[in-house]
Every structure is written in C-alpha cells, then in structure tokens.
Coordinates of C-alpha atoms and ligand atoms in Angstrom, one line a residue:
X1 CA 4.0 2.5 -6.3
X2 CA 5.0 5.9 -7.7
X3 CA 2.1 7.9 -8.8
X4 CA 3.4 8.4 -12.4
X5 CA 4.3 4.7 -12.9
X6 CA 0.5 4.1 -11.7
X7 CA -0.8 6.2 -14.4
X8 CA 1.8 5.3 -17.1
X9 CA 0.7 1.5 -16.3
X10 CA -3.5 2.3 -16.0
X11 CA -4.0 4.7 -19.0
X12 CA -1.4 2.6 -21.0
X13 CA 0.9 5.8 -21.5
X14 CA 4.0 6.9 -21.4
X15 CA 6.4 8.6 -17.6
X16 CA 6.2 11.6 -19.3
X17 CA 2.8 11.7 -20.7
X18 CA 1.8 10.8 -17.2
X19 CA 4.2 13.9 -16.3
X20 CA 2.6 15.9 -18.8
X21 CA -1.0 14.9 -17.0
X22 CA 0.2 15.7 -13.8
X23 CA 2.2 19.3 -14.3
X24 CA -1.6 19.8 -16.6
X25 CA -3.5 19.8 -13.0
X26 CA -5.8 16.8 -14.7
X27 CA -5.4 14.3 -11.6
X28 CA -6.4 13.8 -8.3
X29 CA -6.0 12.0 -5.3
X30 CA -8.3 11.9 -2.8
X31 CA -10.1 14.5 -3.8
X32 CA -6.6 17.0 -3.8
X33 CA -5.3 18.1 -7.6
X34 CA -1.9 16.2 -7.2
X35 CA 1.1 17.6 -9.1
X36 CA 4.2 15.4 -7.4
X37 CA 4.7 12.2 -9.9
X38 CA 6.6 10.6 -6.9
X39 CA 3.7 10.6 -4.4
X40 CA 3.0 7.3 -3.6
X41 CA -0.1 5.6 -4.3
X42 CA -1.8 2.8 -2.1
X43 CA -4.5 0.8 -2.6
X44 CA -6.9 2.9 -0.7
X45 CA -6.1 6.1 -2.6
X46 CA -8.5 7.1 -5.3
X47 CA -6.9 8.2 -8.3
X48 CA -8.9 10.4 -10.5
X49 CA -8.6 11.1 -14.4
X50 CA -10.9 13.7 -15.7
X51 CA -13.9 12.9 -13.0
X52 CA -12.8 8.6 -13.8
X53 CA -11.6 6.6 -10.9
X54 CA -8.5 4.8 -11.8
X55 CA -8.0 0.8 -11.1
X56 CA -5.8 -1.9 -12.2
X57 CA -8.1 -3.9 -14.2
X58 CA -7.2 -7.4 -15.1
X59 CA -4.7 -9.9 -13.5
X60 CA -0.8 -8.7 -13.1
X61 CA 2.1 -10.7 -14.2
X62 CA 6.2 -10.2 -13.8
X63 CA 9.2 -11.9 -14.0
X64 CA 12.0 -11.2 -11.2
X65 CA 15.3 -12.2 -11.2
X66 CA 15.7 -13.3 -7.2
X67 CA 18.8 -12.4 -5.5
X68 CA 20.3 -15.1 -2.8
X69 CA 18.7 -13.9 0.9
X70 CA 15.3 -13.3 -0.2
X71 CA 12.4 -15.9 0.6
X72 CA 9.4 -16.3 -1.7
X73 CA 6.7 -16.5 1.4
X74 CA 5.0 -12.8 2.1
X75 CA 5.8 -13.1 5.8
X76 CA 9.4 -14.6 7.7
X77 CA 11.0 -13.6 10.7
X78 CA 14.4 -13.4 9.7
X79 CA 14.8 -12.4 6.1
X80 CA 13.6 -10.6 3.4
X81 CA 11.0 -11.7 1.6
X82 CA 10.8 -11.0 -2.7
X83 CA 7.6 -9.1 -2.1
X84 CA 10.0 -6.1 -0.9
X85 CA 11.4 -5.7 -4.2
X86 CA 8.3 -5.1 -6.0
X87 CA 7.0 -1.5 -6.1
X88 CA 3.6 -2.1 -7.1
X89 CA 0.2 -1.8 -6.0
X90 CA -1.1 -4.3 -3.6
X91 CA 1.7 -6.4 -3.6
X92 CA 0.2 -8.8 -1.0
X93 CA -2.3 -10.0 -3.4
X94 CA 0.7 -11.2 -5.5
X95 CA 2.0 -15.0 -5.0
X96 CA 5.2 -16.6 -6.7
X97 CA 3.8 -19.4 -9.2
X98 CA 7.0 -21.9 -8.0
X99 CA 9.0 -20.9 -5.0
X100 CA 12.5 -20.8 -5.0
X101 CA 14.5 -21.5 -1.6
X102 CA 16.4 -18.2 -0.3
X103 CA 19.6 -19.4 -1.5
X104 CA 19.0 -20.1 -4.9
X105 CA 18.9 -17.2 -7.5
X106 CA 17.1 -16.3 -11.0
X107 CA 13.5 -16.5 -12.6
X108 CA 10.8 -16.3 -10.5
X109 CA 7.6 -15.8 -11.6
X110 CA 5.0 -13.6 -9.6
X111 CA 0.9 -13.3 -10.4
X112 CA -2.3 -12.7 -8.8
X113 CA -4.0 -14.9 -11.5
X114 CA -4.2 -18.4 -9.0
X115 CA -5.2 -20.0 -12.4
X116 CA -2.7 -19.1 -14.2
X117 CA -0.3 -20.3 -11.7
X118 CA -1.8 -23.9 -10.9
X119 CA -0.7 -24.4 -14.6
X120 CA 3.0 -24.3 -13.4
X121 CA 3.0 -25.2 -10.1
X122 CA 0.4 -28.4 -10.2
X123 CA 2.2 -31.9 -10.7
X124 CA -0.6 -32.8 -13.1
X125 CA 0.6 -30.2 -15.6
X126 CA 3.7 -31.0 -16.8
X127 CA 5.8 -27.7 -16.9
X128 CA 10.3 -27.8 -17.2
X129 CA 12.2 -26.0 -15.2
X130 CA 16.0 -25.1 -16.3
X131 CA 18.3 -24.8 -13.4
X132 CA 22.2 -24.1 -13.5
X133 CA 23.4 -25.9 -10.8
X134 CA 27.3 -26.3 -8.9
X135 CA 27.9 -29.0 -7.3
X136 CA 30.9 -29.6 -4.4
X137 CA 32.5 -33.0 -6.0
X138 CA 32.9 -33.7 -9.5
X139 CA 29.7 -34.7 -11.7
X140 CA 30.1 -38.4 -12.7
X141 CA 28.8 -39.9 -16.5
X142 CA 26.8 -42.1 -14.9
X143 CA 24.6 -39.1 -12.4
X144 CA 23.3 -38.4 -16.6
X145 CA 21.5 -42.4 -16.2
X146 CA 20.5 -42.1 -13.0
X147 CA 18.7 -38.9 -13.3
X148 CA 16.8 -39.5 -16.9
X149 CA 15.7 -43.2 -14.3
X150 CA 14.7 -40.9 -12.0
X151 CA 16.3 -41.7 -8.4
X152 CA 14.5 -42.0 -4.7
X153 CA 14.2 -38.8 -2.7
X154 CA 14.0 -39.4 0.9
X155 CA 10.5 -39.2 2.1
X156 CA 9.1 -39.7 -1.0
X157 CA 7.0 -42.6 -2.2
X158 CA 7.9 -42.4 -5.9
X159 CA 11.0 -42.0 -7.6
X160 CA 11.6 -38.6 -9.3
X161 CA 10.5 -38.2 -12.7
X162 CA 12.7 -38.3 -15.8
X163 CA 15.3 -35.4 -15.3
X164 CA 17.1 -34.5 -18.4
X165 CA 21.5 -33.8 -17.0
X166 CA 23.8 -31.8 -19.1
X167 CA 27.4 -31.8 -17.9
X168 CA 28.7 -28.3 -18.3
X169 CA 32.3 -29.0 -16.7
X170 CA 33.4 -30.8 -13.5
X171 CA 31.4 -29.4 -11.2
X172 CA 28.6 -27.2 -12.7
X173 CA 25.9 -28.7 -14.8
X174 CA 22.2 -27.9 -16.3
X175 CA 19.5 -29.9 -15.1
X176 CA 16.1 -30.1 -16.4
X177 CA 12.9 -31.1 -14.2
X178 CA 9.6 -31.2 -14.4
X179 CA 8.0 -31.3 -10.9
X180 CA 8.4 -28.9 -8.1
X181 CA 8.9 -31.2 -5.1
X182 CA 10.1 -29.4 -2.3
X183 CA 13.9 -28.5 -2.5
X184 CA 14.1 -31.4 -5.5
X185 CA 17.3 -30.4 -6.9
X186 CA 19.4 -30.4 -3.9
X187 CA 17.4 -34.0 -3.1
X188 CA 18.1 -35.5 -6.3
X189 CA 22.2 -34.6 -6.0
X190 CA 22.0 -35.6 -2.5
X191 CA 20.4 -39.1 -3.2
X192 CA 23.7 -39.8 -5.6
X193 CA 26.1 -38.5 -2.9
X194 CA 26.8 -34.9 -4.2
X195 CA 26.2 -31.5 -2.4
X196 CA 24.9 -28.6 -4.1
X197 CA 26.8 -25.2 -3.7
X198 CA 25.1 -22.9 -5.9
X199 CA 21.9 -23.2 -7.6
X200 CA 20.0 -20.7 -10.2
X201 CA 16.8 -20.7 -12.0
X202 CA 17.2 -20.0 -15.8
X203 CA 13.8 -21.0 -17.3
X204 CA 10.1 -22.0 -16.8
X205 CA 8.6 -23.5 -19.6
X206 CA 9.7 -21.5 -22.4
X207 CA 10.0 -18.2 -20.3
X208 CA 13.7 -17.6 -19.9
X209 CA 15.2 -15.2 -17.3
X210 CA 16.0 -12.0 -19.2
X211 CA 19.3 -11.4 -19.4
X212 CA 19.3 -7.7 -18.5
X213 CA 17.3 -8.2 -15.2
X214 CA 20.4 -7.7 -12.9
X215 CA 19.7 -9.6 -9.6
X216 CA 16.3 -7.7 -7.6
X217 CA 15.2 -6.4 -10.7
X218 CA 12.1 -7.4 -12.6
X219 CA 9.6 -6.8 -15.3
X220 CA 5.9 -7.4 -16.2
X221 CA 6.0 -10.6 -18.7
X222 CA 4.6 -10.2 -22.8
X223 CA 1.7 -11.4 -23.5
X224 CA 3.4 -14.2 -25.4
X225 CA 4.8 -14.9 -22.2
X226 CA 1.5 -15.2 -20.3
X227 CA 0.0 -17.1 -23.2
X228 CA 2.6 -19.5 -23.9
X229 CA 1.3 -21.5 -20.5
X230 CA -2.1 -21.9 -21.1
X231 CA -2.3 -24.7 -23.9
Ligands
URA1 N1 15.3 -27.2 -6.1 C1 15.9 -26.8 -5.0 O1 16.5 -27.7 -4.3 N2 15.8 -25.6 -4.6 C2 15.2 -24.6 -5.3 O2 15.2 -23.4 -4.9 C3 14.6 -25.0 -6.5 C4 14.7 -26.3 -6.9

C-alpha cells in the first residue's frame, strides 16, 4: 500500500493532509525522514508519526466487485487470485467471507475478522445471497415451484433449502439462496435440466454491490454494513 493511503487510513485523515505530513518532514520509515507519498509500505516497515509507531488497529473490512478470471483462494497455479487487486497491507491475512467461482462476477466480501465471517459463511446462520443469473434454455414457470421445494443436488444428502426464483425474461432470472454449498446455483439449474451461462453476485444479506465499483474495484464497507451481520 501507498504510503499516503497508509497514513490517510491510520490517522483517520485526509491524501492530502497525509501529503501535507509528508512534504512537513513529520514521518518516518525505518528510521529515514520519508517525503515520497508513493513509497510503498509493507508490513515490516515501521511507520513513525511524531516518535508514534503506526499500526492498523482493529479488524479490516471491503467490498469488491470480482471480475470473471480471478479465483477467491490466496494461492492457484493458473489464475489470478482477488487478493492481487487489493492494495493493502498484509493482504494475506485477508479471507473472502463466501467464495465466488472464477467465472462468476460481483460482491465479494473480504475480512480478517474469522468471526465476523462465520456469520455469513456457516449454514447454521441463515444469511441470502442475491444472484443474477443467465441461463442457456428458456426458464420454465414451473423451475419458480421446484426451487421454493428445494430440489436434489447430486452428492448431496438433503435437498436444497427454499430458494426464492424471480423470472426476469427468457433466459435471465434472480435467484435468492440462503446456503453456500459449493457451486449451488449452477447445481440447482443443472438438477432441472438448464445450464448456467453467466452468473453475478448482487447482494449479501442486506449489503448490495455498489453500483459505482466498476469490475476489480473495491471499497472498505460502513459501519452499518459491518453491523448489519451481527444480530
Ligand atoms: N453458485 C455457483 O454456482 N457459483 C458461484 O460462484 C456462486 C454460487
């Protein structure tokens, strides 16, 4: 992370303020007066503020809006992972609360606060998940029934839980779940004979994608945001 954005986001001030510090000869790194707001800070740098070592305090937590290509593990052999478009420090200690697969786009939700997380991401919590979905044949009335019934994954012991279906036009819908089995959505349309072709994340809970994230872009979330999933 830049080293102004690191002070901007420590001493709760503004790029320039923290431009203002800087050209001011009032921080260090490392022991060096540093001047350059673009240096890059790592987590084994030392910032200093007037003698006052300078942390992140407190757990972190952004929404991202995922392009298609990137995966939500921190390590894979072949494509990029979401971790790449943060520019934060320590990004490793960050984990997505609800992975998306690397085709599918929109919200994603990214901590360090395991916690905070377990509330989404454990089946014993009940938590919605908004998804815009297109299919590759036409949506039938009747998917609506078998959905809100739930309808047997392979593999799975259980049918799925009640999903809510809105038909958007012949082959794009909204569906609403409220577990995160692995790759559910494109399950549930295959278990009533439909394909998937595009599939993005609008909402989590009450947390909806903001609409000016452009894809790869993200944001730290409002308290509001933070607070609305621990009830
Ligand atoms: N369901 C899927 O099939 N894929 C996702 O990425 C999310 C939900």
């Amino acid at each position: 992370m830049r080293l102004d954005k690191f002070l901007s986001t420590t001493l709760g001030i503004t790029r320039k303020e923290a431009g203002k510090l800087l050209k001011d000869k009032m921080i260090e790194v490392n022991g060096e007066v540093v001047k350059n707001g673009a240096l890059k800070v790592t987590d084994d740098c030392d910032v200093e503020f007037n003698g006052r070592s300078l942390r992140f305090n407190g757990p972190r937590y952004f929404m991202l809006n995922k392009p298609s290509g990137f995966v939500c593990s921190h390590v894979d052999d072949y494509n990029p992972t979401v971790f790449v478009l943060l520019d934060e420090v320590s990004p490793e200690k960050l984990h997505v609360a609800g992975r998306l697969d690397g085709d599918t786009t929109g919200l994603v939700l990214l901590t360090d606060d395991g916690q905070w997380s377990h509330r989404i991401t454990s089946p014993r919590h009940v938590c919605e998940k908004v998804y815009y979905v297109e299919l590759a044949d036409p949506v039938p009335e009747e998917t609506i029934q078998q959905f809100a019934e739930g309808v047997q994954l392979r593999g799975e012991k259980e049918l799925t839980r009640p999903a809510k279906l809105e038909i958007l036009d012949e082959r794009a819908a909204v569906i609403t779940i409220s577990e995160g089995k692995y790759h559910q959505v494109k399950r549930m349309f295959a278990a009533v004979g439909n394909k998937v072709v595009a599939l993005h994340r609008e909402q989590i809970g009450s947390v909806e994608l903001d609409e000016e994230l452009e894809p790869g872009e993200y944001r730290p979330l409002t308290e509001e945001e933070i607070a609305s999933f621990v009830k």
